[in-house]
Coordinates of C-alpha atoms in Angstrom, one line a residue:
Chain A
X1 CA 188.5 58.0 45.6
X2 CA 189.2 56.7 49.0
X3 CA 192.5 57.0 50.7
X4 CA 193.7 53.8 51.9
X5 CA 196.6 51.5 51.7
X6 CA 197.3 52.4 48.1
X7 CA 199.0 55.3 49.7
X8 CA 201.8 53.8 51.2
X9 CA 202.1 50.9 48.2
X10 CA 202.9 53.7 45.8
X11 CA 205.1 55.1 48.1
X12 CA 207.2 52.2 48.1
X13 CA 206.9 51.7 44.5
X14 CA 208.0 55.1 44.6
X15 CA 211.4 55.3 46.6
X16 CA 212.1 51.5 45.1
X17 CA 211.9 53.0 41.3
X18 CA 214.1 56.0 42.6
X19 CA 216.8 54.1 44.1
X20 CA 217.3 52.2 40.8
X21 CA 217.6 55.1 39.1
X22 CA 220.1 56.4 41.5
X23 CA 222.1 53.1 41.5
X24 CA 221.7 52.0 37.5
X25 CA 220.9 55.4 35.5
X26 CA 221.4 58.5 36.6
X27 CA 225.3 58.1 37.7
X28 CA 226.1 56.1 34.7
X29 CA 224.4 58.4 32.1
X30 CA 225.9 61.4 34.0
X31 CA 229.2 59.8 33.5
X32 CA 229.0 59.5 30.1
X33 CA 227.7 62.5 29.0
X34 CA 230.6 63.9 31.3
X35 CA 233.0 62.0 29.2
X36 CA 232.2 63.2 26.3
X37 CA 231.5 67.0 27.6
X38 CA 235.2 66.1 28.4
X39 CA 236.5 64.3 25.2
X40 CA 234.3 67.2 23.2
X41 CA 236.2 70.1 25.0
X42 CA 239.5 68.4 24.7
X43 CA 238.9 67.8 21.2
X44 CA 238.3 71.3 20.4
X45 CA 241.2 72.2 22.4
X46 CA 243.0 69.5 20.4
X47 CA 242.0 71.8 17.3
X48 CA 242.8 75.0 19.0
X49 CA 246.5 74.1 19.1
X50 CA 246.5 72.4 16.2
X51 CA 245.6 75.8 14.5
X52 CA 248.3 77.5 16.5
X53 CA 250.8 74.7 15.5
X54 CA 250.4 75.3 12.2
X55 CA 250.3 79.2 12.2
X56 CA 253.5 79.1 13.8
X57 CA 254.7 76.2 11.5
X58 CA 253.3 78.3 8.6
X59 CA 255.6 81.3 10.1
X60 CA 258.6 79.2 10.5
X61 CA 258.8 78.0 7.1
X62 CA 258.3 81.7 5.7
X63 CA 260.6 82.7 7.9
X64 CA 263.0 79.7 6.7
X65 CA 262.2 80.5 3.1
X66 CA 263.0 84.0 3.7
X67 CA 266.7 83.3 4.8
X68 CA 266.9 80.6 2.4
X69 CA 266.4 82.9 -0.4
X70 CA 269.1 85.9 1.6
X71 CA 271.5 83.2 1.8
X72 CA 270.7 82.2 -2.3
X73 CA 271.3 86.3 -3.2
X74 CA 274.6 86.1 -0.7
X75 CA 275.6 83.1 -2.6
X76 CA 275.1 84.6 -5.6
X77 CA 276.5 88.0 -4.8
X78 CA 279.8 86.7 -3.0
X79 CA 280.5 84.3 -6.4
X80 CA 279.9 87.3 -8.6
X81 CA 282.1 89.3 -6.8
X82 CA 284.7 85.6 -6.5
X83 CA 284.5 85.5 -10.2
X84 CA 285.1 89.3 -10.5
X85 CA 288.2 88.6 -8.7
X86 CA 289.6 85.7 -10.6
X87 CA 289.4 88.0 -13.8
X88 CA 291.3 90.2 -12.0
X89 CA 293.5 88.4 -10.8
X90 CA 293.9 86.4 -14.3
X91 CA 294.7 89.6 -15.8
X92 CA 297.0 90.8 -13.4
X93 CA 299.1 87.3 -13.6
X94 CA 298.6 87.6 -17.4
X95 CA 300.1 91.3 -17.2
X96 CA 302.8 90.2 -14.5
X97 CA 303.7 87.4 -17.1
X98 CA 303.7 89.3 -19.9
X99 CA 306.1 91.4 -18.7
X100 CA 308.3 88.6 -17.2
X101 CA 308.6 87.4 -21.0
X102 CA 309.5 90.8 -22.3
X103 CA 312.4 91.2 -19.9
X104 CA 313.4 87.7 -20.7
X105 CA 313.3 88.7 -24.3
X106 CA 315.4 91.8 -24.0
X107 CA 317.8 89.9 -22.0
X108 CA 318.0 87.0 -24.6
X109 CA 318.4 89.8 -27.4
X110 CA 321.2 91.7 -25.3
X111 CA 322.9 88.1 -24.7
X112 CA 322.6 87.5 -28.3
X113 CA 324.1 91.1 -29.1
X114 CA 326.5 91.0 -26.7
X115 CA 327.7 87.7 -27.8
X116 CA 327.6 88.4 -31.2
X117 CA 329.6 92.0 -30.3
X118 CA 332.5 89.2 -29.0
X119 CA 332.7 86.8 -31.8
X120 CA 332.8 90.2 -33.7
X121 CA 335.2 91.3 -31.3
X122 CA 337.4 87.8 -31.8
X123 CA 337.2 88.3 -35.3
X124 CA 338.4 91.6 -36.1
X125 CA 341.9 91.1 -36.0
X126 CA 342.0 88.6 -38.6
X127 CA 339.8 90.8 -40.6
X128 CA 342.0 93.8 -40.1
X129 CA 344.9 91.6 -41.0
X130 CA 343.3 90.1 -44.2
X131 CA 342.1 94.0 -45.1
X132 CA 345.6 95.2 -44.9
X133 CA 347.2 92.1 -46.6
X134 CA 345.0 93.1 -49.3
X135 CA 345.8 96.9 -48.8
X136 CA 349.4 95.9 -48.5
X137 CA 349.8 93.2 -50.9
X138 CA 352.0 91.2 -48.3
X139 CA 352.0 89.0 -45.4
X140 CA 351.5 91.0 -42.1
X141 CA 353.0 89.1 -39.2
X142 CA 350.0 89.0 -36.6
X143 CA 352.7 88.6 -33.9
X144 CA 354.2 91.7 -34.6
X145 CA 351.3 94.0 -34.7
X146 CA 349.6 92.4 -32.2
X147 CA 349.4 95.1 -29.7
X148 CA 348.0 97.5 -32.1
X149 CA 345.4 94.4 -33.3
X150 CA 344.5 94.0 -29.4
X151 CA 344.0 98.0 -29.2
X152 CA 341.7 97.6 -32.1
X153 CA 339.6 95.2 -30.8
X154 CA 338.9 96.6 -27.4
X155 CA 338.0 99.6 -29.1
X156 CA 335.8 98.0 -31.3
Chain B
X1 CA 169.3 45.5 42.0
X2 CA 169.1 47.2 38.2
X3 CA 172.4 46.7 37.9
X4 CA 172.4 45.9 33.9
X5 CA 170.2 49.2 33.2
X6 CA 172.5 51.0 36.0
X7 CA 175.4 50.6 33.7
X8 CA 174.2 51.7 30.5
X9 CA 173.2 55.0 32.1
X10 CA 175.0 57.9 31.8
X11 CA 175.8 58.2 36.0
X12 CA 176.6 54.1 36.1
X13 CA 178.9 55.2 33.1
X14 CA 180.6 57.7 34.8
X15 CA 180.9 56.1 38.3
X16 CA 182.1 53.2 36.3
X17 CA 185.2 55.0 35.1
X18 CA 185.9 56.5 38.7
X19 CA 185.8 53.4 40.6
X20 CA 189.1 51.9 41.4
X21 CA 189.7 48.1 41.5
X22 CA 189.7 47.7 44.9
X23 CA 190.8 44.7 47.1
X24 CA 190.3 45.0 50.4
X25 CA 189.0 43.8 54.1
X26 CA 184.9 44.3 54.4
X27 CA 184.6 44.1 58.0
X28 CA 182.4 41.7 59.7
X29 CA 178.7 42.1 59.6
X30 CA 178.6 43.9 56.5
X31 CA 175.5 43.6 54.0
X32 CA 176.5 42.8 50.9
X33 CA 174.7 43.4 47.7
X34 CA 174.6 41.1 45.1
X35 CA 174.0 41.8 41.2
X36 CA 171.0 39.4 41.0
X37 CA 169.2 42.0 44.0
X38 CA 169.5 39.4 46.8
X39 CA 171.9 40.6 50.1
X40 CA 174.6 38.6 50.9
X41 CA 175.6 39.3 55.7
X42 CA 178.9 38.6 56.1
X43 CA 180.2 36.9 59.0
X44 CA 183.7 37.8 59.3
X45 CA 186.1 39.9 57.8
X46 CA 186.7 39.6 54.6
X47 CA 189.4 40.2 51.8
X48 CA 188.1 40.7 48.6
X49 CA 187.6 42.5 45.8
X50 CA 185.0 45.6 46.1
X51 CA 182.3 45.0 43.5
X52 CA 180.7 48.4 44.6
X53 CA 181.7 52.1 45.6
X54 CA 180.3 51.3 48.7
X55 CA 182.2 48.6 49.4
X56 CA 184.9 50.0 48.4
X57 CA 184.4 53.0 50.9
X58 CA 183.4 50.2 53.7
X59 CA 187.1 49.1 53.4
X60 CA 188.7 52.0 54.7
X61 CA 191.9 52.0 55.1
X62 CA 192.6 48.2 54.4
X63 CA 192.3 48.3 50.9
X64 CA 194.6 48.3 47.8
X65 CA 194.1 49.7 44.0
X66 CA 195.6 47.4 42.6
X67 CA 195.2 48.7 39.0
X68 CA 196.8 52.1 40.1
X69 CA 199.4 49.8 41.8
X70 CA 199.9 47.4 39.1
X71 CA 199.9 50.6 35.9
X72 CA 202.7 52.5 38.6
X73 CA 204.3 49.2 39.1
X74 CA 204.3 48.9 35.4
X75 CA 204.9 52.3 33.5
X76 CA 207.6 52.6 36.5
X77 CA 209.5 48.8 35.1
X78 CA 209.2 50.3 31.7
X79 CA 211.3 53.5 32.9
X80 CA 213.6 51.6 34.4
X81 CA 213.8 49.2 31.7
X82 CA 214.4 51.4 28.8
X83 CA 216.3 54.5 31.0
X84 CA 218.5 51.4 32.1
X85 CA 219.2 49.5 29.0
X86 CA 219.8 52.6 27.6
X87 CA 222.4 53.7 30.2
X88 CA 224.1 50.0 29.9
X89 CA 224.7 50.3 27.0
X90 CA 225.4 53.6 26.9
X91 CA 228.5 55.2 24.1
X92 CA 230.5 58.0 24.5
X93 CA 231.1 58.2 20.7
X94 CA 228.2 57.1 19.0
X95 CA 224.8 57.6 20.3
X96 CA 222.0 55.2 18.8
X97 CA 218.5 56.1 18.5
X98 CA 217.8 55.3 22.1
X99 CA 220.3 56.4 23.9
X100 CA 219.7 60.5 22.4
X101 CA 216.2 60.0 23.2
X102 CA 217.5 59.0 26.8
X103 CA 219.9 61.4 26.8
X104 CA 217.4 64.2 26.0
X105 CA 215.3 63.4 28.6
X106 CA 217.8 63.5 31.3
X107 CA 219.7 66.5 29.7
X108 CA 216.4 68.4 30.5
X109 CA 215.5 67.1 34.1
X110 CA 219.6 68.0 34.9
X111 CA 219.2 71.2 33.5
X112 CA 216.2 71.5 35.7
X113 CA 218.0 70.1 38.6
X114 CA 220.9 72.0 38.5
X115 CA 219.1 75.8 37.6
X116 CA 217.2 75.2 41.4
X117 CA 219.1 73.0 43.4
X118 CA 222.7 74.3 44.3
X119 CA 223.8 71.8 47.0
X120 CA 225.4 68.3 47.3
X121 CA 223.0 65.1 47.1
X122 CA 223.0 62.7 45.6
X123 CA 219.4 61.8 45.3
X124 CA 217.8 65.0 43.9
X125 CA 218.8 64.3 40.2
X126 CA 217.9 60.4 40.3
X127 CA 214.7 61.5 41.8
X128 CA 213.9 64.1 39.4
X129 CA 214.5 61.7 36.3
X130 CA 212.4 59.2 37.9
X131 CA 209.3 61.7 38.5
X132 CA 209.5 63.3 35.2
X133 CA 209.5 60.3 33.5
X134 CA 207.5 57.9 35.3
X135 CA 204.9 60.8 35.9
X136 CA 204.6 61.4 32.7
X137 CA 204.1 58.2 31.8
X138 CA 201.8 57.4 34.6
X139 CA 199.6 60.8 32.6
X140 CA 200.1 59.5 29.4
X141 CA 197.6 56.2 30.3
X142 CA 195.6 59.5 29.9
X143 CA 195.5 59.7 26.6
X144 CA 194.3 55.9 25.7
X145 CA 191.0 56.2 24.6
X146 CA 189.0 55.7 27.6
X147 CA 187.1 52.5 26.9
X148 CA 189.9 50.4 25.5
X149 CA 191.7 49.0 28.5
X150 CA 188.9 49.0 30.9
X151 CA 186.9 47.1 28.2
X152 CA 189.8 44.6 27.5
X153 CA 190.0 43.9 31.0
X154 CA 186.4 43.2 31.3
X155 CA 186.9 40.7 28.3
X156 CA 189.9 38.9 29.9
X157 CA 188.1 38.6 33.4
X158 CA 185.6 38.0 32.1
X159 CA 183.4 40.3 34.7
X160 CA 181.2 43.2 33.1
X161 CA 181.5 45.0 36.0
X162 CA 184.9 45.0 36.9
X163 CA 186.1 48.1 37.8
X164 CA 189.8 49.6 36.0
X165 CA 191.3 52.3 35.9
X166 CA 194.3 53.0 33.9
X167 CA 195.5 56.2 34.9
X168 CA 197.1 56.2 38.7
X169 CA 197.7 60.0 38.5
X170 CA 194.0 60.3 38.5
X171 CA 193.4 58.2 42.1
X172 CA 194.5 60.5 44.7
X173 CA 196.6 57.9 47.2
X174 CA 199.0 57.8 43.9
X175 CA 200.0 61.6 43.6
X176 CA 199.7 61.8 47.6
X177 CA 201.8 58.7 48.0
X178 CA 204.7 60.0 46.1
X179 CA 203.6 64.0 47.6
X180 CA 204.3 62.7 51.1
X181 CA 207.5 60.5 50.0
X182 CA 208.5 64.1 48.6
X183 CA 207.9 65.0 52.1
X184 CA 209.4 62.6 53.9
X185 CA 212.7 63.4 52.5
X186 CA 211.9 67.3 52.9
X187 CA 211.9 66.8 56.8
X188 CA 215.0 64.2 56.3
X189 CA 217.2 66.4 54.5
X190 CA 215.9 69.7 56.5
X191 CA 216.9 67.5 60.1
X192 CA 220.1 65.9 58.6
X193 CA 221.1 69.7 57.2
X194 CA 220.4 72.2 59.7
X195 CA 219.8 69.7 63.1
X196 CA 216.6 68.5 64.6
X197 CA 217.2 72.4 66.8
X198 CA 217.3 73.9 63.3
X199 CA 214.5 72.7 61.8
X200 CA 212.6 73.2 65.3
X201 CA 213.8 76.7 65.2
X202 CA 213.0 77.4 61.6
X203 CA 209.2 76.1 62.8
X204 CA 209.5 78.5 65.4
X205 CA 211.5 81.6 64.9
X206 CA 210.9 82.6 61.7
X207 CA 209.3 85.0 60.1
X208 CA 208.6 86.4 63.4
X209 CA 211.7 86.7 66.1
X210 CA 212.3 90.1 68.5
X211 CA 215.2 91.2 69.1
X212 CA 216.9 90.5 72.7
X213 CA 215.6 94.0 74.0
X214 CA 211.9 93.4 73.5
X215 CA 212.2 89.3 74.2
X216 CA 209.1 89.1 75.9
X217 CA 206.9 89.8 72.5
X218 CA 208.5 86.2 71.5
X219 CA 206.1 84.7 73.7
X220 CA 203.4 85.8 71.1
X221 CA 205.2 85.5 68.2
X222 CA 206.4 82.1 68.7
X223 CA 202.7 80.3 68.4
X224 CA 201.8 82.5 65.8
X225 CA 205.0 81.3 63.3
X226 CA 204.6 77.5 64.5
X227 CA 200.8 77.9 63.2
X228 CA 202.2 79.6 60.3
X229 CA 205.2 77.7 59.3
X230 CA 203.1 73.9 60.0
X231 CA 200.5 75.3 57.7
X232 CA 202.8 76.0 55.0
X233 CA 204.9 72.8 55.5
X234 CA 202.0 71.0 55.2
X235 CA 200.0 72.7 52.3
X236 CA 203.2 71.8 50.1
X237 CA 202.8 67.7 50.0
X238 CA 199.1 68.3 49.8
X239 CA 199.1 70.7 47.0
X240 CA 201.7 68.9 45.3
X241 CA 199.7 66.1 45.3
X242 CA 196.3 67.5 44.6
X243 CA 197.4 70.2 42.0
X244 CA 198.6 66.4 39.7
X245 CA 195.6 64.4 40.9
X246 CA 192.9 67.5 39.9
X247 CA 194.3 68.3 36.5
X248 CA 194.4 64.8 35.4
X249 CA 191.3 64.0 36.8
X250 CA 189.4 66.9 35.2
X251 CA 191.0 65.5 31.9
X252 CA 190.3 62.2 32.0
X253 CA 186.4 63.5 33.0
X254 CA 186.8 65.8 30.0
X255 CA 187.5 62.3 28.0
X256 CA 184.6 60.1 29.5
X257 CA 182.4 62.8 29.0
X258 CA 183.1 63.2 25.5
X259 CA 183.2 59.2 24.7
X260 CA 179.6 59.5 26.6
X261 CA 177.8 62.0 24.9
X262 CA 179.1 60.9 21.3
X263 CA 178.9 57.3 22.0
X264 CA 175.4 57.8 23.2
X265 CA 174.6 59.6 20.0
X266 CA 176.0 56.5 17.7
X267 CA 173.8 54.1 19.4
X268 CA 171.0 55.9 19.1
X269 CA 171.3 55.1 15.7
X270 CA 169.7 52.4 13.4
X271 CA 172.9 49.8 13.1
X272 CA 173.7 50.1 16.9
X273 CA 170.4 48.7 17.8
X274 CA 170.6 45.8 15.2
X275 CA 174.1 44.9 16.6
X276 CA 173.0 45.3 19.8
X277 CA 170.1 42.9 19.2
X278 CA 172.6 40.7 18.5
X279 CA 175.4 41.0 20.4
X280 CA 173.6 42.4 23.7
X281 CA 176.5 43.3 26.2
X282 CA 179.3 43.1 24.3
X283 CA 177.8 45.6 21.7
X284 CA 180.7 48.4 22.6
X285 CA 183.8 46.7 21.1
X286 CA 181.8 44.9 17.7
X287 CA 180.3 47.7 16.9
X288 CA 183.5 50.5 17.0
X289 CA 185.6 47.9 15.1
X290 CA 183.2 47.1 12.7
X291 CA 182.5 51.2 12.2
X292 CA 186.2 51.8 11.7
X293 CA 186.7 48.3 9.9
X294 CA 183.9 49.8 7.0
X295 CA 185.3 52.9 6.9
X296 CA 188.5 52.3 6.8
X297 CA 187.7 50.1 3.9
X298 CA 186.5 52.4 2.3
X299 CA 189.1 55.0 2.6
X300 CA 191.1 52.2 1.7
X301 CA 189.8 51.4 -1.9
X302 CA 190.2 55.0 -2.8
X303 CA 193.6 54.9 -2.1
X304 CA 194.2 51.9 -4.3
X305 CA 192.1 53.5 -7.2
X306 CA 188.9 51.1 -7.1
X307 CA 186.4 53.5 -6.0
X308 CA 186.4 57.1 -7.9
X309 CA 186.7 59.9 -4.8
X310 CA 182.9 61.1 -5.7
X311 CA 181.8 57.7 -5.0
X312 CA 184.5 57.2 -2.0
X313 CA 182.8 60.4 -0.4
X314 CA 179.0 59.4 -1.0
X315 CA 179.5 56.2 0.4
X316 CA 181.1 57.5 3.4
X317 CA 178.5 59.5 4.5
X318 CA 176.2 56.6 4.0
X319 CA 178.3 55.3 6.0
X320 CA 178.6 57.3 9.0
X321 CA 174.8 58.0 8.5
X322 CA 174.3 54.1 9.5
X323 CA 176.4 53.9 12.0
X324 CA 175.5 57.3 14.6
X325 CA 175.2 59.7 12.5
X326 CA 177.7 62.5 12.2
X327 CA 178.5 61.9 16.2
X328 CA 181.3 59.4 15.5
X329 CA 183.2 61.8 12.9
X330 CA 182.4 65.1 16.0
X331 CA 183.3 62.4 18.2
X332 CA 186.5 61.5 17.0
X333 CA 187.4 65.7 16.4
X334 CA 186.0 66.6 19.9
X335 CA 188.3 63.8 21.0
X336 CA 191.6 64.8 18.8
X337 CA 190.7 68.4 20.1
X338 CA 190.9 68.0 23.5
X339 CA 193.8 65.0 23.2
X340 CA 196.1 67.9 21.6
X341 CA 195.1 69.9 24.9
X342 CA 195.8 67.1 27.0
X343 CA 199.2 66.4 25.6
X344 CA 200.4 69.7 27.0
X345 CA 198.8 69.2 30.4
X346 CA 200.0 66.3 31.4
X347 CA 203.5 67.4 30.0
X348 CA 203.0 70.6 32.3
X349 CA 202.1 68.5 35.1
X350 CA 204.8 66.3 35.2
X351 CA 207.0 68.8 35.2
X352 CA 205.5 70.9 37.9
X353 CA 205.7 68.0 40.0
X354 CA 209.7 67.8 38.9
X355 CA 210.5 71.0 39.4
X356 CA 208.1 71.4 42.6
X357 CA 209.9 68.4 44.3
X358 CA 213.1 69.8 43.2
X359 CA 212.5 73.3 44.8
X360 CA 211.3 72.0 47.5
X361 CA 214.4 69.9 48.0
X362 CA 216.6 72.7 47.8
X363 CA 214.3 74.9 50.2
X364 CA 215.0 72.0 52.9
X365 CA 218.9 72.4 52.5
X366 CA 218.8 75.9 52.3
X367 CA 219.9 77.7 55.7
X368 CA 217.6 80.7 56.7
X369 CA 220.2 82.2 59.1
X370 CA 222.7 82.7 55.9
X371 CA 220.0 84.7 54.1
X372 CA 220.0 87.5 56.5

């Protein structure tokens, strides 16, 4: 219980133990658990944006789907209304044709009548001739009554 | 001298435990006793060990504990041994065993450290860990049974008398040595802060200053807060000191008195005085081993199903009947009882001492003029 040297012995014990710790632990453990205060916060951080990234990824594709399926009913809606055309337009060709044929056909038939009006036409004199042999009982001579045979024909 | 019958009593016992090992310089002239009753007149001064109080006090101030130097010197290695292994090999990622244990340790003292001290040094935290720690440790000697080490050292030296103490927290130049280191430091920083005329002034001028009209009164003021101010500068290394040395010294009292009075009561009995027939000085150590050797035994072939509980519990009273009665069973609770008590205390006092050192600390860098 006496105060004596023992004093100043564990006073140098005393700074000697505190200077190691201030050289060898406490910077070095402060460090690290710095580090990973750091690491920790940035991993969390990390995570934070992660979550944003994929809300707004999340929104993005909705938003993608979204025109996807306007452009899919635009598709859709434009063909319909293509193929509405071409029927349309089918018909109208078929109409247009149609008609094209018909006036064709009356043509051909008036060529055909008119044609058959001329060989008629050619024909009549030698049938008049032949009826009014018979009528007659003799030869007519076609050169004399030609004129009338012409005036015949045109009237024909 | 009666030495052999002075250390069986209940005083010898005590002063016993309270004696540091003490090596020192006996001055010239002085009359030593020896243990056979004859006197023994030195001629010159001479370094030795103190076999004796007394000759421990005739050393004065040339004299070393050297088992409160060599326990710091230890407990303060092992500190530094695991705190810096475990900083080596410290990972960021993944923490053994160790290193969280480490890590919760300093967690706490920084915590500490940075709730009280709000300015820039270096030192502070590296000096807190090292307190709380090594004080702690330094209490903790505390809570090995009294007896054990002191008795081992006996063995080894093979001196009955030797003197050891374990604790260093309970010898007063330990908790003042590192109280006046504290306060060292305190006057360092307070000079290297504010300026040998700042700390001179902060002595002087405060908490009593007139203003300039009435600067006569400072003539009276200025004694009167020097007186103050020393007193309180003072009373902090010495009641930082003290407040440590008393509560573990009242503890470790608490311990020896208990290991007394219930040791006392055991070899009263009937088997102590056979062994100690036999085994004369050495009685204390044969005869607690062989007491906890039996009973563990028996405890032990209950366990393992040879001895029905009924029989187990007869036989240990038996038992404990033989060997001191019922004291070594109160002993052993009395000593549990005020162990769980003691665990607290010197928990509580090392961090006092932390956070007192640290305050203290932060009172030297703090600036008075910026308070008002």
């Amino acid at each position: 219980m006496n105060i004596n040297f023992t004093i100043i012995g564990q006073s140098l014990i005393f700074i000697s133990f505190v200077l190691f710790s201030l050289k060898f632990i406490w910077p070095v453990l402060l460090g690290v658990m710095e580090e990973r205060e750091k690491r920790i916060a940035e991993g969390l951080e990390n995570a934070d944006r992660a979550g944003k990234d994929l809300e707004l990824a999340q929104k993005r594709a909705g938003e993608t789907l979204r025109e996807a399926k306007e452009q899919a009913a635009q598709i859709v809606n434009d063909a319909n209304k293509r193929a509405a055309q071409i029927i349309e337009e089918a018909k109208e060709q078929g109409r247009v044709e149609g008609e094209r044929k018909l006036a064709t056909a009356k043509q051909d038939i008036e060529r055909e009548i008119s044609s058959a009006r001329e060989a008629l036409r050619g024909q009549v004199a030698t049938l008049a001739i032949a009826g009014a042999e018979k009528v007659l009982g003799t030869t007519v001579d076609a050169k004399a009554h030609a004129s009338m045979l012409d005036k015949l024909a045109t009237e024909l | 001298m009666a030495s052999e019958s002075e250390a069986l009593t209940a005083t010898g016992y005590i002063q016993h435990h309270l004696q540091n090992m003490t090596f020192g310089k006996l001055p010239a002239g002085y009359h030593r006793h020896n243990a056979d009753g004859t006197e023994t007149v030195l001629e010159k001064a001479t370094w030795t060990l103190a076999h004796t109080s007394e000759e421990a006090a005739a050393m004065g101030f040339n004299a070393v504990h050297l088992d409160t130097l060599g326990w710091s010197l230890a407990l303060g290695i092992l500190f530094c041994f695991i705190f810096g292994r475990a900083a080596k090999r410290a990972s960021i990622d993944k923490p053994t065993g160790l290193q969280s244990f480490v890590e919760l340790v300093f967690e706490f003292v920084n915590k500490i450290v940075i709730d009280t001290f709000h300015y820039k040094n270096r030192l502070v935290g590296p000096m807190a860990l090292t307190i709380f720690v090594w004080v702690f440790l330094m209490n903790f000697m505390d809570l090995v049974p009294v007896d054990w080490l002191p008795t081992l050292a006996m063995k080894i030296s093979g001196d009955d008398h030797l003197f050891f103490k374990v604790v260093p927290t309970t010898d007063p130049n330990a908790t003042l040595g590192m109280a006046f280191t504290v306060f060292m430091l305190m006057i360092i920083f307070s000079v290297k802060e504010k300026g040998l005329l700042g700390f001179i002034k902060e002595l002087t001028c405060h908490p009593f200053f007139a203003p300039k009209k009435f600067w006569y009164a400072n003539f009276f003021l200025v004694p009167a807060n020097t007186l103050l101010e020393t007193v309180a500068l003072i009373a902090k290394p010495i009641s930082l000191g003290l407040r440590l040395f008393g509560n573990l010294y009242a503890g470790e009292m608490i311990f020896i008195l208990i290991a007394l009075i219930f040791s006392g009561m055991a070899f009263s009995s009937f088997t102590a005085a056979g062994f100690a027939s036999f085994f004369a000085g050495s009685v204390n150590v044969i005869y607690w081993l062989f007491a906890l050797v039996v009973i563990v035994m028996t405890l032990w072939l209950n366990l393992k199903g040879k001895l029905s509980s009924g029989k187990a519990y007869l036989l240990l009273l038996i038992e404990l009947l033989f060997i001191g009665g019922l004291s070594l069973l109160g002993g052993g609770l009395a000593h549990f009882g005020w162990l769980v008590l003691h665990v607290l205390v010197i928990t509580i006092q090392a961090l006092v001492f932390t956070v007192l050192t640290t305050v203290y600390m932060a009172m030297a860098h703090a600036k008075h003029d910026e308070e008002h």
